[in-house]
Every structure is written in C-alpha cells, then in structure tokens.
Tab-separated table of N, CA and C in Angstrom:
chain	number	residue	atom	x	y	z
A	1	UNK	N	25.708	70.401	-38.465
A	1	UNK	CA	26.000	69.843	-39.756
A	1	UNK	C	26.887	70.831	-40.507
A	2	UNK	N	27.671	70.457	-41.313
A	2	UNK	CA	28.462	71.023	-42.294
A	2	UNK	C	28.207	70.746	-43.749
A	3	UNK	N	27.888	71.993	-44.470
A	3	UNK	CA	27.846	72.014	-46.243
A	3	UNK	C	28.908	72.218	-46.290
A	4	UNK	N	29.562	71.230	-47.341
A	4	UNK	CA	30.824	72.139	-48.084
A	4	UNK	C	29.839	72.260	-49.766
A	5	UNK	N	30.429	73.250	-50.125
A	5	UNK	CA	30.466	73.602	-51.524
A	5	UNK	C	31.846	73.414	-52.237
A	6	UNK	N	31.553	71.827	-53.324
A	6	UNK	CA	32.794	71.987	-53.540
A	6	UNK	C	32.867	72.044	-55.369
A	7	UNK	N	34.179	72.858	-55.758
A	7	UNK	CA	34.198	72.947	-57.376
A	7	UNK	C	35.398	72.805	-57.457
A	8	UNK	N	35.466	72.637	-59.605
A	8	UNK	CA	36.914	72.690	-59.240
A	8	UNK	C	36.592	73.386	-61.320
A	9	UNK	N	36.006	73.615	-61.640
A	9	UNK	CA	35.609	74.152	-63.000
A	9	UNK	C	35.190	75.565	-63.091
A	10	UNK	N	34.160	75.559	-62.117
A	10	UNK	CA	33.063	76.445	-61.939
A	10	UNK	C	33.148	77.440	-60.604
A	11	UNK	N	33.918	77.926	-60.359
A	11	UNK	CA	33.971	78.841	-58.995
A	11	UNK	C	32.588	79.390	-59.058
A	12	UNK	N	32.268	80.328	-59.808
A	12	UNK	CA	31.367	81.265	-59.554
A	12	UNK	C	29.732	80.799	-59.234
A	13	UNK	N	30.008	79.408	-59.719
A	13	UNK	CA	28.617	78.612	-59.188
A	13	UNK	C	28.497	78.247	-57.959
A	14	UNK	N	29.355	77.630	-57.631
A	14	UNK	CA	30.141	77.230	-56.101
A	14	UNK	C	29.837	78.622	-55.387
A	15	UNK	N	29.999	80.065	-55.540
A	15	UNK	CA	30.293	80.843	-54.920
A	15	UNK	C	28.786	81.244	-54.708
A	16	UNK	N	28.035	81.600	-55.676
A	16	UNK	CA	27.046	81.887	-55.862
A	16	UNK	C	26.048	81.282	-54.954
A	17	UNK	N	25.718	79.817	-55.594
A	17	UNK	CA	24.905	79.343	-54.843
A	17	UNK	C	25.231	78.832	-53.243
A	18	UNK	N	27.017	79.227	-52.461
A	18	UNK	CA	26.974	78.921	-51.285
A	18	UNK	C	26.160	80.564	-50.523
A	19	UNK	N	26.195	81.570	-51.566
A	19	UNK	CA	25.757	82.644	-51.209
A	19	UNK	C	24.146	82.734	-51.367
A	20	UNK	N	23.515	82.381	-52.258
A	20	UNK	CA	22.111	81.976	-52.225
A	20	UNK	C	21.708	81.491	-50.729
A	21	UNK	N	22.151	80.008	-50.319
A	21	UNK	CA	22.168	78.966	-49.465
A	21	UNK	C	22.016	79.684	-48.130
A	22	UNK	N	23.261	80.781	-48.160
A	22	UNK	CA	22.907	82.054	-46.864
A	22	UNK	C	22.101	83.221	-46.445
A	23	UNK	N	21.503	83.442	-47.904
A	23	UNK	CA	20.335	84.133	-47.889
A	23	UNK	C	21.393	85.588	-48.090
A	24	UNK	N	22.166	85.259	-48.690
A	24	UNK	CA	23.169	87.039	-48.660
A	24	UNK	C	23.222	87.500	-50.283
A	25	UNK	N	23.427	88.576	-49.986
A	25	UNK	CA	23.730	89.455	-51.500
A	25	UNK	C	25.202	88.677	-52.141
A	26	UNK	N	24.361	88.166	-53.644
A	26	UNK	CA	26.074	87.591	-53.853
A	26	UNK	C	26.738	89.059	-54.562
A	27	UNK	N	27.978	89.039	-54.403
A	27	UNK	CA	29.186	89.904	-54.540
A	27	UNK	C	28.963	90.617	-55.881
A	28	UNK	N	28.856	91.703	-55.952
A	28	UNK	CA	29.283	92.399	-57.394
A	28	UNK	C	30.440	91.565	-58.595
A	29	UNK	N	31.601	91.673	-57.381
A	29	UNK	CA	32.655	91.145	-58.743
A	29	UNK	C	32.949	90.026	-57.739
A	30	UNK	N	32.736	88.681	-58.214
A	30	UNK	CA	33.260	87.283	-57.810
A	30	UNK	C	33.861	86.925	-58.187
A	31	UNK	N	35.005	87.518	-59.172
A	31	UNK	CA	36.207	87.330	-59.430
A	31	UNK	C	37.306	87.721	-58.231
A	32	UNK	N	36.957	88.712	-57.558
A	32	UNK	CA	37.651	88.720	-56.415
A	32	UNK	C	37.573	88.209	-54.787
A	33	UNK	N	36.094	87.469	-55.158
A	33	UNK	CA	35.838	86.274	-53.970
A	33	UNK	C	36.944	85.099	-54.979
A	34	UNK	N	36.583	84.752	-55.977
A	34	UNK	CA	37.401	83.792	-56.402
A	34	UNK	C	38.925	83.576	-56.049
A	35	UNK	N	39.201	84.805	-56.462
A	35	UNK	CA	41.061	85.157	-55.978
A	35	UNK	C	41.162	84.397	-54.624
A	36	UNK	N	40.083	84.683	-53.421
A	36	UNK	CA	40.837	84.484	-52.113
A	36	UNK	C	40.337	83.184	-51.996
A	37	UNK	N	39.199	82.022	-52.721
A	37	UNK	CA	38.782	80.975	-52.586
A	37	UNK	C	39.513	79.734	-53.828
A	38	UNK	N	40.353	80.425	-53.732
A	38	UNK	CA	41.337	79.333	-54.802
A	38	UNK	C	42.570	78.229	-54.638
A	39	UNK	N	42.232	78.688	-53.264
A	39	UNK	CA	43.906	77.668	-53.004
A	39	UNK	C	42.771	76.337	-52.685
A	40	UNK	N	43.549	75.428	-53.081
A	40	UNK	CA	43.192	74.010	-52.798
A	40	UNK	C	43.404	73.486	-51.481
A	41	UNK	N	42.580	72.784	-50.981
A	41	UNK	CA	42.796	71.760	-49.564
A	41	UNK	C	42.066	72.939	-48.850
A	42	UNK	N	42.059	74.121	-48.933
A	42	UNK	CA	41.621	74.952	-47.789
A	42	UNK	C	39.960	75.099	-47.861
A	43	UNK	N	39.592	74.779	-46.919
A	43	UNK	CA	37.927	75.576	-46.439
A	43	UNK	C	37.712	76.486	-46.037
A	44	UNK	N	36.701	76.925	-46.722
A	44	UNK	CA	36.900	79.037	-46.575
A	44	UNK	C	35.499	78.857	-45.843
A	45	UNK	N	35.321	79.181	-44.446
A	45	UNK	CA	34.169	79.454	-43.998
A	45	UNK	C	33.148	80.423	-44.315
A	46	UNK	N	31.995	80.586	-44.661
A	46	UNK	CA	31.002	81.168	-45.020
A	46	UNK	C	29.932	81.947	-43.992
A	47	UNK	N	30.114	81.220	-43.400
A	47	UNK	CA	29.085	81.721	-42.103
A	47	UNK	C	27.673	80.276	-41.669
A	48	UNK	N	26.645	80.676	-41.196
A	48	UNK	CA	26.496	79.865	-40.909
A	48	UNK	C	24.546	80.276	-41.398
A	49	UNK	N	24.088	78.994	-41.661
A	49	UNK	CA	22.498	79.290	-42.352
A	49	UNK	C	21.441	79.436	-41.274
A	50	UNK	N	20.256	79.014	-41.524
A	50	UNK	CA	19.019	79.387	-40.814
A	50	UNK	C	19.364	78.307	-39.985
A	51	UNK	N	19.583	76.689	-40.035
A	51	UNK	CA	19.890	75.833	-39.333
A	51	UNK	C	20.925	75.565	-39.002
A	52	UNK	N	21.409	76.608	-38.470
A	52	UNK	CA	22.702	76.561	-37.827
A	52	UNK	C	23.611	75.644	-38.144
A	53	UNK	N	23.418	75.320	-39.543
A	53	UNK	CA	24.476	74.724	-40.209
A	53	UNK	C	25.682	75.637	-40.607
A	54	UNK	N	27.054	75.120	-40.871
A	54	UNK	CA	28.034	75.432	-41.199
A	54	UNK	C	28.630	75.676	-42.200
A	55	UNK	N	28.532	76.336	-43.354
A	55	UNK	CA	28.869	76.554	-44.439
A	55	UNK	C	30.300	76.804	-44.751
A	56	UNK	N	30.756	76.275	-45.690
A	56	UNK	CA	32.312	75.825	-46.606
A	56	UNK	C	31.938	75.709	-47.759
A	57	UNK	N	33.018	76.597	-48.646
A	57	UNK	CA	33.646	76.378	-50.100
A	57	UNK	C	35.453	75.916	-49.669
A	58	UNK	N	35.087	74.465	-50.604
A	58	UNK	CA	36.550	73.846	-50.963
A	58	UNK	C	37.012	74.045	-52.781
A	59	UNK	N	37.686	74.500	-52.850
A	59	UNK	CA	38.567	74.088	-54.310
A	59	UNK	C	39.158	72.902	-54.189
A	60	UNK	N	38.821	72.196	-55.733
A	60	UNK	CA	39.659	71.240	-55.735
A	60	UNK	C	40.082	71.126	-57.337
A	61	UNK	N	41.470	70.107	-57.466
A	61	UNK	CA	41.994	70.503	-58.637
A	61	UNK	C	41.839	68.525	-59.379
A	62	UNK	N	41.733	67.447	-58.320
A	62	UNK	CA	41.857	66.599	-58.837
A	62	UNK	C	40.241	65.590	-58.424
A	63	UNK	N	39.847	64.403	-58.442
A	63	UNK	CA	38.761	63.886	-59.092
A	63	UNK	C	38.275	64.330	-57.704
A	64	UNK	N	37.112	64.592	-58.190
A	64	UNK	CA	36.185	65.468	-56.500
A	64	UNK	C	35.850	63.460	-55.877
A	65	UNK	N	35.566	62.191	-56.080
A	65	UNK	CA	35.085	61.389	-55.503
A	65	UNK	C	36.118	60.570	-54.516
A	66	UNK	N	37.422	60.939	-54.877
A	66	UNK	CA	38.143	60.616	-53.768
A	66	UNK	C	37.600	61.567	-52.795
A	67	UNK	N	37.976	62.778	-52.971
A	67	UNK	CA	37.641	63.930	-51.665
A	67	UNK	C	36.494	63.586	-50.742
A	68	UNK	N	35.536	63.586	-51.658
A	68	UNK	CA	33.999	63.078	-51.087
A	68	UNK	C	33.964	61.637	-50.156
A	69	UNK	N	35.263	60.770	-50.542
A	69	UNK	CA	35.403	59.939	-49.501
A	69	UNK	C	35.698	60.227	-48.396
A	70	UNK	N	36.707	60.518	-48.488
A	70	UNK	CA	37.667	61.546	-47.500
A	70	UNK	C	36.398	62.207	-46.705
A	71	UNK	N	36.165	62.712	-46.679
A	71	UNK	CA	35.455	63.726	-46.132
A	71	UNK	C	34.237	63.339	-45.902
A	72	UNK	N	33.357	61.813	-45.957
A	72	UNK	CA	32.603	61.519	-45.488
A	72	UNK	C	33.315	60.333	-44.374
A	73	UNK	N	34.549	60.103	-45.058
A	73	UNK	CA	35.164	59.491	-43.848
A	73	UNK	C	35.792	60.114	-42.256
A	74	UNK	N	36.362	61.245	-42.610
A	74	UNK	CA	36.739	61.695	-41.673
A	74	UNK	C	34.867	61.882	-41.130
A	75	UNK	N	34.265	62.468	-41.421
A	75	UNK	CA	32.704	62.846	-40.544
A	75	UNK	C	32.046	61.916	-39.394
A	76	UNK	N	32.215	60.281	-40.337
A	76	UNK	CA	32.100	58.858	-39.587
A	76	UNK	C	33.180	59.044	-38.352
A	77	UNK	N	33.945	59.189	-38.551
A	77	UNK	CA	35.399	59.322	-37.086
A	77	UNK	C	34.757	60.180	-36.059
A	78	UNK	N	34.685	61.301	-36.506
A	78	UNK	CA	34.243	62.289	-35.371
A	78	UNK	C	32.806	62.258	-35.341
A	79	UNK	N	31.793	61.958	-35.964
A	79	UNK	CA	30.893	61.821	-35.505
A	79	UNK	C	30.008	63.185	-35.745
A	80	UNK	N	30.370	63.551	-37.169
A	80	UNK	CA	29.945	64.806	-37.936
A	80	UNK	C	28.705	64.294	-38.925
A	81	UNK	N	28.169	65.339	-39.064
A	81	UNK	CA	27.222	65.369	-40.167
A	81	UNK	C	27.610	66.194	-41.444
A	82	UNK	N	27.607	65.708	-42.570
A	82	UNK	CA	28.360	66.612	-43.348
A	82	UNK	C	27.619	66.056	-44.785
A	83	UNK	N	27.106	67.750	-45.830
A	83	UNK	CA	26.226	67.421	-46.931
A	83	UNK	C	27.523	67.580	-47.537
A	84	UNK	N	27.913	67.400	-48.879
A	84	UNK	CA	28.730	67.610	-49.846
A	84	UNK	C	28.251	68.108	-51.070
A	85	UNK	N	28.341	69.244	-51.856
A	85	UNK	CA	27.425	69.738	-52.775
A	85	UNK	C	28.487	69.569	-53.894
A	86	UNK	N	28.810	69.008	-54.809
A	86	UNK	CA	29.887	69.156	-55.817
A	86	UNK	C	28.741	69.726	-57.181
A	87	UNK	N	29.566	71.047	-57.207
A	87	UNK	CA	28.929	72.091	-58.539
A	87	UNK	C	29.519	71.465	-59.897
A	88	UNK	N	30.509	70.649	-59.929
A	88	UNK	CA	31.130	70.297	-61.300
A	88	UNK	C	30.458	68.634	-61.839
A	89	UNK	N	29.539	67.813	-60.662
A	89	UNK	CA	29.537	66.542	-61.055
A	89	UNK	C	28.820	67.019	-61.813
A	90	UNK	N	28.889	65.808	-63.165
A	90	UNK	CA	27.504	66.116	-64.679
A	90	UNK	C	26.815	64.843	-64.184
C-alpha cells in the first residue's frame, strides 16, 4: 500500500505527521525539509512504516480533489492500494 501525504497550505503538518506515521524524529528545522518538498507533481519518498507500507509527501498548488481522483484512478489501473491523507481538507 501507498500513503501519500498530501498539502498544499500547511507543509509542516504534512511533514510532521508523515514523520510521526514513521515513528522518526521529526527534523529540527522543517523549513529545510520544506525547501526540498516543494516542487509540485513530485513524490518525495519517505521510507517505508511498520506495514511495509510506502510512504509519500506530494505538494500541491491547485484543488487537492481532482488529484485525489487521479490518483485513486491511476491505483484502480495498476491494481494499487493507495490511502490519501490531505492535511489542508477543512
């Protein structure tokens, strides 16, 4: 299975809790995890949890529920399992 963690307001929540999720020390300054987790479209791999799940942070800049289609669509194709965590829905 694959988590993505995805934001597009809130990095440091996104960052945080994909770092919680791994059971790791989150970062002193996450302003400079932020720097390298900012480009859009890209998935920054994280490592991987107790259930050998797959961990991802995505940035995104425009409405996260297209993406979330997207990306539960592509999963249906290949035949993925995939949670979607969006830190910005209210």
């Amino acid at each position: 299975m694959k988590i993505i963690y995805i934001y597009k307001t809130n990095p440091y929540a996104a960052i945080t809790a994909a770092y919680v999720h791994l059971k790791l020390n989150i970062p002193e300054n996450p302003r400079n995890i932020q720097n390298n987790y900012s480009k859009e479209g890209y998935f920054y791999y994280l490592g991987l949890d107790e259930g050998l799940n797959e961990v991802y942070l995505l940035y995104i800049s425009k409405n996260s529920y297209i993406l979330k289609n997207l990306l539960n669509g592509f999963a249906n194709i290949y035949d993925e399992e995939v949670v979607i965590i969006d830190l910005d829905n209210k």
